[in-house]
């Protein structure tokens, strides 16, 4: 058992707190809690800064080789959702769930990704803030002396960026801390231009290099983007200044070496792993932790189940099944790709499954007349073909709803099955009709496995057509019905990971009252079924990103 030094703590009017222990965990946070506190801010800040500087002079490095960064959080409200809608009112798909940013592009048709939070244990630990159970962010420093920024730690992207002092024409920059290269003695000019496009906005700017401070370690000569344009309302109302990408180099814009790679290459962490713990109780002060170099045993129960990374870029792996109330959805029978994404608030998945989840939990959706038309006109035919052992992938093309290309029926260019615009294939057939037909095949297969009659199956499908996930990305549910909602299960690595209603339903503050929204949202990608396991999942399961062994681990969060 380790000898523990006395814990010392200095607090100044709720403005600054610095805590030291035998593990040298360091947390410095500021919150303007009252006008009285603000009047004394200068003295408190000076005292806090003095104590921080004393660490460099008087204290040795972290004894366990870990970097712990605490996460901060705030209660959920509707502001961020409204901002996301305003930023791209014409875009269908994930709202809060699409992170703050980039849609999947590389292996899924993307070139770069979003952002994310973190967790605690051996290694350097960064405390995270939790905004609405939708954004988790922590503090880092850039330059010498460090200029502090609040960032999202994002496993769904690989670039590191903050607003630049040269950002003159974007309103968002005036509401966030800006990096000033002239104030850093370690700044190095790069100048290469950079552009990153997100689902809810974009940023552009240029690369620079400087030292980056995370917890009690310093990464030298790190390339990052100074953002000179942030033309999105999403970034205007965001509670974070920038994005700290923790994905692989393969999706890094400008081929910049990700900051995590440099942490490993410069031997700044004990082991080449980092881990996240999210505190899903938005009313508690601690938002969570990200630990660089290890894990924090007090934040998980049992042992982690590890799954190999199947494609470098995102932290992507295979998922075997998704069950609703113990019943398989059948959609992943051929395998589904999934990514663990700390920068995404919700869980995003194929519309086919999300519609079934909506129906089971009573979530609001939109009524699709196209879907109802497919069920009414072709439902019985589809069922007969399934019973006749026709290959499911070819059924919709054989009845003339989908185009046929070689060995399998294909639905071309699907962006969302909830598109109000009726797009036509060259053959004149609606993409929407094709999408709904393909969903109907999956839904019917599941119902037949449960020995349902034709009438029962068609009635069930008609109900699903009234629960198509909302184009705005969120679906409201009755807060009083949580006790009757089913457990949603993800089978990963041969192990079931259950989510209870209280874990997948988010409570949203709205004008003094409370609303509930589903933690599931629809995301369809042409390359195949994809699940994005965001903070709703990672809040329930402590997550380890093992860079050294190229694997992701999940254990029950404590």
Coordinates of C-alpha atoms in Angstrom, one line a residue:
X1 CA 0.0 0.0 0.0
X2 CA 1.4 3.4 -1.0
X3 CA 2.3 6.0 1.5
X4 CA 0.0 8.9 1.0
X5 CA 1.1 12.5 1.6
X6 CA -1.3 14.8 3.3
X7 CA -3.8 16.2 0.9
X8 CA -3.7 20.0 0.7
X9 CA -6.4 22.1 -0.8
X10 CA -6.7 25.8 -1.4
X11 CA -10.1 27.4 -2.4
X12 CA -10.8 31.0 -3.0
X13 CA -14.4 32.1 -3.1
X14 CA -15.5 29.2 -5.4
X15 CA -13.3 30.7 -8.1
X16 CA -10.3 28.5 -8.0
X17 CA -9.5 25.1 -6.4
X18 CA -6.1 23.3 -6.6
X19 CA -5.9 19.9 -5.1
X20 CA -2.7 17.9 -4.5
X21 CA -2.4 14.3 -3.4
X22 CA 0.2 11.5 -3.5
X23 CA -0.8 10.8 -7.1
X24 CA -0.4 14.5 -7.9
X25 CA -3.9 14.8 -9.3
X26 CA -4.3 18.5 -10.3
X27 CA -7.5 20.3 -10.9
X28 CA -7.8 24.1 -11.3
X29 CA -11.2 25.4 -12.2
X30 CA -12.9 28.8 -12.2
X31 CA -16.6 29.5 -12.0
X32 CA -18.1 33.0 -11.5
X33 CA -20.7 32.1 -9.0
X34 CA -21.6 35.6 -7.7
X35 CA -20.8 39.3 -8.1
X36 CA -18.9 39.2 -4.7
X37 CA -16.7 36.4 -6.1
X38 CA -16.0 38.3 -9.3
X39 CA -14.8 41.3 -7.3
X40 CA -12.2 39.1 -5.7
X41 CA -11.3 37.3 -8.9
X42 CA -8.0 38.9 -9.3
X43 CA -6.6 38.0 -5.9
X44 CA -8.0 34.4 -6.2
X45 CA -6.5 33.9 -9.6
X46 CA -3.2 35.2 -8.5
X47 CA -3.2 32.8 -5.5
X48 CA -4.2 29.9 -7.8
X49 CA -1.6 30.7 -10.4
X50 CA 1.1 31.0 -7.7
X51 CA 0.2 27.5 -6.3
X52 CA 0.2 26.1 -9.8
X53 CA 3.7 27.5 -10.5
X54 CA 4.9 26.1 -7.3
X55 CA 4.2 22.6 -8.5
X56 CA 6.8 23.0 -11.2
X57 CA 9.5 24.1 -8.7
X58 CA 8.7 21.9 -5.6
X59 CA 7.0 18.7 -6.8
X60 CA 8.2 15.7 -8.7
X61 CA 6.4 14.2 -11.7
X62 CA 3.3 12.0 -11.3
X63 CA 4.3 8.9 -9.4
X64 CA 2.0 6.5 -11.3
X65 CA 2.8 7.9 -14.8
X66 CA -0.8 8.9 -15.4
X67 CA -2.4 12.1 -16.6
X68 CA -5.9 12.7 -15.2
X69 CA -8.1 15.5 -16.5
X70 CA -11.4 16.1 -14.9
X71 CA -14.5 16.7 -17.0
X72 CA -17.1 19.4 -16.2
X73 CA -20.8 19.2 -16.9
X74 CA -24.0 21.2 -16.7
X75 CA -27.8 20.3 -16.8
X76 CA -29.3 19.6 -20.2
X77 CA -31.4 22.3 -21.9
X78 CA -32.7 23.0 -25.4
X79 CA -30.3 25.7 -26.4
X80 CA -27.8 23.5 -28.1
X81 CA -30.4 21.6 -30.0
X82 CA -32.0 24.8 -31.3
X83 CA -28.6 26.1 -32.4
X84 CA -27.9 22.9 -34.3
X85 CA -31.2 23.2 -36.1
X86 CA -30.5 26.8 -37.0
X87 CA -27.0 26.0 -38.3
X88 CA -28.3 23.6 -40.9
X89 CA -32.1 23.7 -41.1
X90 CA -32.1 21.9 -44.4
X91 CA -30.0 18.9 -43.2
X92 CA -31.6 15.7 -42.1
X93 CA -30.0 13.4 -39.6
X94 CA -28.4 13.5 -36.2
X95 CA -28.8 16.6 -34.1
X96 CA -27.1 16.4 -30.8
X97 CA -26.0 13.0 -31.7
X98 CA -23.9 14.2 -34.6
X99 CA -21.6 15.7 -32.1
X100 CA -20.5 19.2 -32.6
X101 CA -19.3 18.2 -35.9
X102 CA -18.0 16.1 -38.8
X103 CA -20.0 13.4 -40.3
X104 CA -18.3 10.1 -40.7
X105 CA -16.4 10.2 -43.9
X106 CA -13.4 8.0 -44.5
X107 CA -14.2 4.3 -44.0
X108 CA -17.8 5.4 -44.0
X109 CA -17.3 7.9 -46.7
X110 CA -15.6 10.4 -44.5
X111 CA -12.3 12.1 -44.4
X112 CA -12.3 13.4 -40.9
X113 CA -14.5 13.2 -37.8
X114 CA -15.9 14.9 -34.6
X115 CA -14.8 15.2 -31.0
X116 CA -15.0 13.8 -27.5
X117 CA -14.6 13.6 -23.7
X118 CA -12.6 11.5 -21.3
X119 CA -12.1 9.4 -18.2
X120 CA -9.9 8.7 -15.1
X121 CA -7.2 6.3 -13.8
X122 CA -3.5 5.6 -14.0
X123 CA -1.9 8.2 -16.2
X124 CA -2.5 11.9 -16.6
X125 CA -6.1 12.6 -15.7
X126 CA -8.1 15.6 -17.1
X127 CA -11.3 16.6 -15.3
X128 CA -14.2 17.0 -17.7
X129 CA -17.1 19.3 -17.7
X130 CA -20.6 18.0 -18.6
X131 CA -22.9 20.3 -20.5
X132 CA -26.5 19.0 -20.6
X133 CA -25.2 15.4 -20.7
X134 CA -24.4 16.4 -24.3
X135 CA -21.0 18.0 -24.1
X136 CA -18.1 17.0 -21.9
X137 CA -15.1 19.2 -21.9
X138 CA -11.9 19.9 -20.0
X139 CA -9.0 22.4 -19.9
X140 CA -5.6 22.4 -21.6
X141 CA -3.0 25.0 -22.2
X142 CA -1.1 26.1 -25.3
X143 CA 2.2 28.0 -25.4
X144 CA 4.7 29.2 -22.9
X145 CA 3.4 30.4 -20.6
X146 CA 0.2 28.3 -21.2
X147 CA -2.9 30.0 -22.6
X148 CA -5.8 28.0 -21.3
X149 CA -8.6 26.6 -23.4
X150 CA -11.7 24.5 -22.8
X151 CA -11.8 21.6 -25.4
X152 CA -13.9 18.6 -26.2
X153 CA -11.8 15.4 -26.1
X154 CA -13.0 13.7 -29.3
X155 CA -12.3 10.1 -30.3
X156 CA -14.2 10.7 -33.5
X157 CA -11.7 13.1 -35.1
X158 CA -7.9 13.5 -35.1
X159 CA -7.2 17.2 -35.4
X160 CA -6.6 19.7 -32.6
X161 CA -7.9 23.3 -33.1
X162 CA -8.7 26.4 -31.1
X163 CA -9.9 29.9 -32.1
X164 CA -7.1 32.2 -33.3
X165 CA -6.5 35.8 -32.3
X166 CA -6.6 36.4 -36.1
X167 CA -10.2 35.4 -36.2
X168 CA -11.8 38.8 -37.0
X169 CA -15.0 38.1 -38.9
X170 CA -16.7 35.1 -37.1
X171 CA -18.9 36.1 -34.2
X172 CA -18.3 32.8 -32.5
X173 CA -14.6 33.8 -32.0
X174 CA -15.6 36.8 -29.8
X175 CA -17.3 34.5 -27.3
X176 CA -14.4 32.1 -26.8
X177 CA -10.7 32.3 -25.8
X178 CA -8.4 32.9 -28.7
X179 CA -4.8 31.8 -29.1
X180 CA -2.2 34.6 -29.3
X181 CA 1.0 33.3 -30.9
X182 CA 2.8 36.6 -30.0
X183 CA 2.5 35.7 -26.3
X184 CA 4.2 32.4 -26.5
X185 CA 8.0 31.9 -26.5
X186 CA 7.7 28.4 -27.9
X187 CA 5.5 29.3 -30.9
X188 CA 6.7 28.1 -34.3
X189 CA 5.1 29.3 -37.6
X190 CA 3.7 26.7 -40.0
X191 CA 1.1 28.6 -42.1
X192 CA -0.4 25.6 -44.0
X193 CA -4.1 26.2 -44.5
X194 CA -6.7 23.9 -43.1
X195 CA -10.5 23.3 -43.5
X196 CA -12.7 20.9 -41.6
X197 CA -16.3 20.5 -42.5
X198 CA -18.8 19.3 -39.9
X199 CA -22.4 18.2 -40.0
X200 CA -23.4 21.3 -38.1
X201 CA -20.8 23.7 -39.4
X202 CA -17.2 24.1 -40.4
X203 CA -14.0 25.8 -39.4
X204 CA -11.0 27.0 -41.4
X205 CA -7.7 28.5 -40.5
X206 CA -4.0 27.6 -40.6
X207 CA -1.6 25.3 -38.8
X208 CA 0.8 26.5 -36.1
X209 CA 3.1 24.6 -33.7
X210 CA 3.6 25.1 -30.0
X211 CA 3.9 23.3 -26.7
X212 CA 0.6 21.9 -25.2
X213 CA 0.1 21.4 -21.5
X214 CA -2.3 18.6 -20.4
X215 CA -2.5 18.1 -16.7
X216 CA 1.1 18.0 -15.5
X217 CA 2.7 17.1 -18.8
X218 CA 3.9 19.2 -21.8
X219 CA 3.8 18.0 -25.4
X220 CA 6.4 19.8 -27.4
X221 CA 6.1 21.2 -30.9
X222 CA 2.5 20.0 -31.4
X223 CA 0.9 21.0 -34.7
X224 CA -2.6 22.4 -34.3
X225 CA -5.1 24.6 -36.2
X226 CA -5.6 28.2 -35.4
X227 CA -9.3 28.7 -36.5
X228 CA -9.9 32.0 -38.2
X229 CA -13.4 31.2 -39.3
X230 CA -16.2 29.5 -37.3
X231 CA -19.3 30.3 -39.4
X232 CA -21.8 28.2 -37.4
X233 CA -24.3 29.0 -34.7
X234 CA -23.3 25.7 -33.2
X235 CA -19.8 27.0 -32.3
X236 CA -21.3 30.4 -31.2
X237 CA -23.3 28.8 -28.4
X238 CA -20.9 26.0 -27.7
X239 CA -19.5 25.7 -24.1
X240 CA -16.1 24.7 -25.5
X241 CA -13.4 26.7 -27.3
X242 CA -12.0 24.0 -29.5
X243 CA -11.6 20.3 -30.3
X244 CA -8.9 17.9 -29.1
X245 CA -9.0 15.0 -31.6
X246 CA -8.1 11.5 -30.3
X247 CA -8.7 9.5 -33.5
X248 CA -6.1 7.9 -35.7
X249 CA -3.7 9.7 -38.1
X250 CA -5.5 8.2 -41.1
X251 CA -8.3 10.8 -40.8
X252 CA -6.2 13.7 -39.7
X253 CA -6.8 16.8 -41.9
X254 CA -3.5 18.0 -43.4
X255 CA -1.8 14.8 -42.3
X256 CA -1.0 16.5 -39.0
X257 CA 0.4 14.2 -36.4
X258 CA -2.4 13.8 -33.7
X259 CA -1.5 15.1 -30.3
X260 CA -2.1 11.6 -28.8
X261 CA 0.6 10.2 -31.1
X262 CA 3.1 12.8 -29.8
X263 CA 2.2 12.0 -26.2
X264 CA 3.2 8.4 -26.9
X265 CA 6.2 9.2 -29.0
X266 CA 7.6 11.7 -26.5
X267 CA 7.2 9.0 -23.7
X268 CA 4.9 11.2 -21.7
X269 CA 2.4 8.5 -20.7
X270 CA 2.9 5.2 -18.8
X271 CA 1.1 3.1 -21.3
X272 CA -0.2 3.8 -24.8
X273 CA -3.8 3.8 -23.7
X274 CA -6.4 6.4 -22.5
X275 CA -9.7 5.9 -20.9
X276 CA -13.0 7.8 -20.3
X277 CA -15.4 8.0 -17.4
X278 CA -18.5 10.1 -17.8
X279 CA -20.6 11.1 -14.8
X280 CA -24.2 10.9 -16.2
X281 CA -25.7 12.7 -13.2
X282 CA -25.8 16.2 -14.5
X283 CA -26.6 17.6 -11.1
X284 CA -23.3 16.5 -9.6
X285 CA -20.3 18.8 -9.9
X286 CA -17.9 16.3 -11.3
X287 CA -18.4 15.7 -15.0
X288 CA -16.0 12.8 -15.3
X289 CA -12.4 12.2 -16.2
X290 CA -10.1 11.3 -19.0
X291 CA -7.0 9.4 -18.0
X292 CA -4.0 9.4 -20.3
X293 CA -1.7 6.4 -19.8
X294 CA -4.0 4.0 -17.9
X295 CA -7.4 3.6 -16.2
X296 CA -8.8 4.5 -12.8
X297 CA -10.0 1.4 -11.0
X298 CA -12.6 3.3 -8.9
X299 CA -14.6 4.2 -12.0
X300 CA -15.5 0.8 -13.3
X301 CA -16.6 -2.7 -12.0
X302 CA -15.3 -6.0 -13.1
X303 CA -13.0 -6.4 -16.1
X304 CA -13.1 -4.8 -19.5
X305 CA -14.3 -6.7 -22.5
X306 CA -11.9 -5.9 -25.4
X307 CA -12.8 -5.8 -29.1
X308 CA -10.2 -5.4 -31.8
X309 CA -10.2 -2.2 -34.0
X310 CA -11.2 -3.3 -37.5
X311 CA -10.2 -0.2 -39.3
X312 CA -7.9 2.6 -38.2
X313 CA -9.4 6.1 -38.6
X314 CA -12.2 6.1 -36.1
X315 CA -12.1 3.7 -33.2
X316 CA -14.1 1.2 -35.2
X317 CA -15.0 -2.4 -34.3
X318 CA -17.6 -5.1 -35.1
X319 CA -20.9 -5.4 -33.3
X320 CA -22.9 -8.7 -33.5
X321 CA -26.5 -7.7 -32.6
X322 CA -28.9 -5.1 -31.1
X323 CA -31.8 -6.4 -29.0
X324 CA -34.9 -4.6 -27.8
X325 CA -36.5 -6.1 -24.7
X326 CA -34.5 -9.3 -25.3
X327 CA -35.7 -9.7 -28.9
X328 CA -33.1 -9.4 -31.7
X329 CA -33.6 -6.8 -34.3
X330 CA -31.9 -9.0 -36.8
X331 CA -30.3 -6.1 -38.5
X332 CA -26.8 -7.0 -37.6
X333 CA -27.1 -10.7 -38.5
X334 CA -24.5 -10.1 -41.2
X335 CA -22.4 -7.9 -38.8
X336 CA -22.5 -4.2 -38.1
X337 CA -19.7 -1.7 -37.8
X338 CA -19.6 0.5 -34.7
X339 CA -17.4 3.3 -33.4
X340 CA -16.9 4.5 -29.9
X341 CA -17.2 8.3 -30.2
X342 CA -16.8 10.5 -27.1
X343 CA -17.8 13.6 -29.2
X344 CA -21.3 12.3 -30.0
X345 CA -24.0 12.9 -27.4
X346 CA -26.5 10.2 -28.3
X347 CA -26.4 6.7 -29.9
X348 CA -26.9 6.8 -33.7
X349 CA -27.9 3.8 -35.7
X350 CA -29.8 2.7 -38.8
X351 CA -33.3 4.0 -39.2
X352 CA -34.5 0.4 -39.5
X353 CA -33.6 -0.3 -35.9
X354 CA -34.2 3.1 -34.4
X355 CA -37.8 3.0 -35.7
X356 CA -38.3 -0.2 -33.8
X357 CA -36.8 1.3 -30.7
X358 CA -39.1 4.3 -31.0
X359 CA -42.1 2.1 -31.2
X360 CA -41.1 0.1 -28.1
X361 CA -40.4 3.2 -26.0
X362 CA -43.3 5.3 -27.3
X363 CA -41.0 7.9 -28.8
X364 CA -42.4 10.6 -31.1
X365 CA -41.6 10.2 -34.7
X366 CA -42.9 11.2 -38.1
X367 CA -45.6 9.5 -40.1
X368 CA -44.3 8.3 -43.5
X369 CA -46.9 7.8 -46.1
X370 CA -44.3 6.3 -48.4
X371 CA -43.6 3.6 -45.7
X372 CA -47.3 3.0 -45.3
X373 CA -47.7 2.7 -49.1
X374 CA -45.0 0.0 -49.3
X375 CA -46.6 -2.0 -46.5
X376 CA -50.1 -1.7 -48.0
X377 CA -49.1 -2.5 -51.6
X378 CA -46.3 -5.0 -51.2
X379 CA -46.5 -6.3 -47.6
X380 CA -48.1 -9.6 -48.4
X381 CA -45.9 -10.1 -51.4
X382 CA -42.7 -9.5 -49.4
X383 CA -43.9 -11.9 -46.7
X384 CA -44.6 -14.6 -49.2
X385 CA -41.1 -14.2 -50.7
X386 CA -39.5 -14.5 -47.3
X387 CA -41.5 -17.6 -46.6
X388 CA -40.4 -19.0 -50.0
X389 CA -36.8 -18.5 -48.8
X390 CA -36.0 -15.8 -51.3
X391 CA -32.7 -14.1 -50.6
X392 CA -33.7 -11.1 -48.4
X393 CA -31.2 -8.7 -50.1
X394 CA -32.8 -9.3 -53.5
X395 CA -36.5 -9.2 -52.6
X396 CA -37.1 -5.5 -53.1
X397 CA -35.3 -5.5 -56.5
X398 CA -37.3 -8.5 -57.6
X399 CA -40.6 -6.8 -57.0
X400 CA -39.4 -3.7 -58.8
X401 CA -39.0 -1.2 -56.0
X402 CA -35.2 -1.1 -55.9
X403 CA -32.6 -1.0 -58.7
X404 CA -30.8 -4.2 -59.3
X405 CA -27.1 -4.3 -59.7
X406 CA -25.3 -7.6 -60.2
X407 CA -25.6 -10.2 -57.4
X408 CA -27.7 -8.0 -55.0
X409 CA -30.3 -5.4 -54.9
X410 CA -29.0 -2.0 -54.0
X411 CA -30.6 1.2 -52.8
X412 CA -28.6 4.1 -54.3
X413 CA -27.6 7.3 -52.6
X414 CA -29.6 7.1 -49.5
X415 CA -29.0 10.1 -47.2
X416 CA -32.0 9.6 -44.9
X417 CA -35.2 7.6 -45.2
X418 CA -37.1 10.6 -43.8
X419 CA -36.3 12.8 -46.8
X420 CA -39.4 14.8 -47.9
X421 CA -37.9 15.2 -51.3
X422 CA -38.7 12.3 -53.6
X423 CA -35.4 11.4 -55.3
X424 CA -35.6 9.3 -58.4
X425 CA -33.2 6.6 -59.7
X426 CA -32.5 6.5 -63.4
X427 CA -35.2 3.9 -63.7
X428 CA -37.7 6.4 -62.2
X429 CA -38.1 4.4 -59.0
X430 CA -38.1 6.4 -55.7
X431 CA -35.2 6.0 -53.4
X432 CA -37.5 6.5 -50.5
X433 CA -39.8 3.6 -51.5
X434 CA -36.7 1.4 -51.9
X435 CA -35.5 2.3 -48.4
X436 CA -38.8 1.5 -46.8
X437 CA -39.0 -1.8 -48.7
X438 CA -35.6 -2.8 -47.4
X439 CA -36.7 -1.9 -43.8
X440 CA -39.9 -3.8 -44.2
X441 CA -38.0 -7.0 -45.2
X442 CA -35.9 -6.8 -41.9
X443 CA -39.0 -6.0 -39.8
X444 CA -40.9 -8.9 -41.3
X445 CA -38.1 -11.4 -40.8
X446 CA -38.0 -10.5 -37.1
X447 CA -41.8 -10.8 -36.7
X448 CA -41.9 -14.2 -38.5
X449 CA -39.2 -15.5 -36.1
X450 CA -41.7 -14.7 -33.3
X451 CA -44.4 -16.7 -35.2
X452 CA -46.7 -13.7 -35.8
X453 CA -49.6 -14.0 -38.3
X454 CA -49.7 -11.9 -41.5
X455 CA -52.3 -9.6 -40.0
X456 CA -50.2 -9.0 -36.9
X457 CA -47.0 -8.4 -39.0
X458 CA -48.7 -5.9 -41.3
X459 CA -50.2 -4.0 -38.3
X460 CA -46.9 -3.9 -36.6
X461 CA -45.2 -2.5 -39.7
X462 CA -47.9 0.1 -40.0
X463 CA -47.2 1.2 -36.5
X464 CA -43.5 1.5 -37.3
X465 CA -44.3 3.7 -40.3
X466 CA -45.8 6.1 -37.7
X467 CA -42.6 6.1 -35.6
X468 CA -40.0 7.0 -38.2
X469 CA -37.2 9.0 -36.4
X470 CA -37.6 12.7 -36.6
X471 CA -35.5 14.6 -39.2
X472 CA -34.5 17.0 -36.4
X473 CA -32.7 14.2 -34.7
X474 CA -34.5 13.9 -31.4
X475 CA -37.6 12.1 -30.3
X476 CA -39.6 13.0 -27.2
X477 CA -40.9 10.4 -24.8
X478 CA -43.2 10.4 -21.8
X479 CA -41.2 11.0 -18.7
X480 CA -43.7 9.0 -16.6
X481 CA -43.3 5.9 -18.8
X482 CA -39.7 5.0 -18.1
X483 CA -40.6 2.0 -15.9
X484 CA -42.4 0.3 -18.8
X485 CA -39.7 0.9 -21.3
X486 CA -37.5 -2.1 -22.5
X487 CA -33.8 -2.7 -21.9
X488 CA -31.8 -2.1 -25.1
X489 CA -28.9 -4.5 -25.5
X490 CA -25.8 -4.3 -27.7
X491 CA -23.9 -7.6 -28.3
X492 CA -20.3 -6.7 -28.7
X493 CA -17.4 -9.2 -28.5
X494 CA -19.8 -12.0 -27.6
X495 CA -21.0 -10.0 -24.5
X496 CA -24.3 -8.3 -23.9
X497 CA -24.1 -4.6 -22.8
X498 CA -27.5 -3.5 -21.5
X499 CA -28.9 0.0 -21.3
X500 CA -31.8 0.7 -18.9
X501 CA -34.4 3.4 -19.7
X502 CA -32.9 5.7 -17.1
X503 CA -29.6 5.4 -19.0
X504 CA -30.8 6.0 -22.5
X505 CA -33.5 8.6 -21.8
X506 CA -32.2 12.2 -21.4
X507 CA -34.0 14.7 -19.3
X508 CA -34.0 18.2 -20.8
X509 CA -34.6 21.4 -18.9
X510 CA -37.2 23.5 -20.7
X511 CA -38.4 26.8 -19.2
X512 CA -38.6 25.5 -15.7
X513 CA -40.1 22.2 -16.6
X514 CA -38.5 18.9 -17.6
X515 CA -38.9 17.0 -20.9
X516 CA -37.5 13.6 -21.8
X517 CA -35.9 12.7 -25.2
X518 CA -34.7 9.4 -26.5
X519 CA -31.0 8.8 -26.5
X520 CA -31.3 7.1 -29.9
X521 CA -31.2 8.9 -33.3
X522 CA -31.1 7.7 -36.9
X523 CA -28.0 7.7 -39.1
X524 CA -27.9 6.0 -42.4
X525 CA -24.7 5.7 -44.4
X526 CA -24.5 4.3 -48.0
X527 CA -21.5 2.1 -47.1
X528 CA -23.5 -0.1 -44.8
X529 CA -25.0 -0.4 -41.3
X530 CA -23.1 1.8 -38.8
X531 CA -23.6 2.4 -35.1
X532 CA -22.1 5.4 -33.3
X533 CA -21.9 4.7 -29.6
X534 CA -21.7 8.1 -28.1
X535 CA -21.9 9.5 -24.6
X536 CA -25.2 7.7 -23.8
X537 CA -23.4 4.4 -24.1
X538 CA -20.0 5.5 -22.8
X539 CA -21.7 7.0 -19.8
X540 CA -22.9 3.5 -18.8
X541 CA -19.7 1.7 -19.8
X542 CA -16.2 2.9 -18.8
X543 CA -14.3 2.9 -22.1
X544 CA -10.6 2.1 -22.7
X545 CA -8.9 3.1 -26.0
X546 CA -5.9 0.8 -26.2
X547 CA -3.7 2.3 -28.9
X548 CA -0.8 -0.1 -28.3
X549 CA -2.9 -3.2 -29.0
X550 CA -5.4 -1.6 -31.3
X551 CA -8.5 -2.4 -29.3
X552 CA -11.4 -0.9 -27.4
X553 CA -12.5 -2.1 -24.0
X554 CA -15.8 -1.7 -22.1
X555 CA -16.7 -2.3 -18.5
X556 CA -19.6 -1.3 -16.3
X557 CA -19.1 2.3 -15.1
X558 CA -19.0 2.8 -11.3

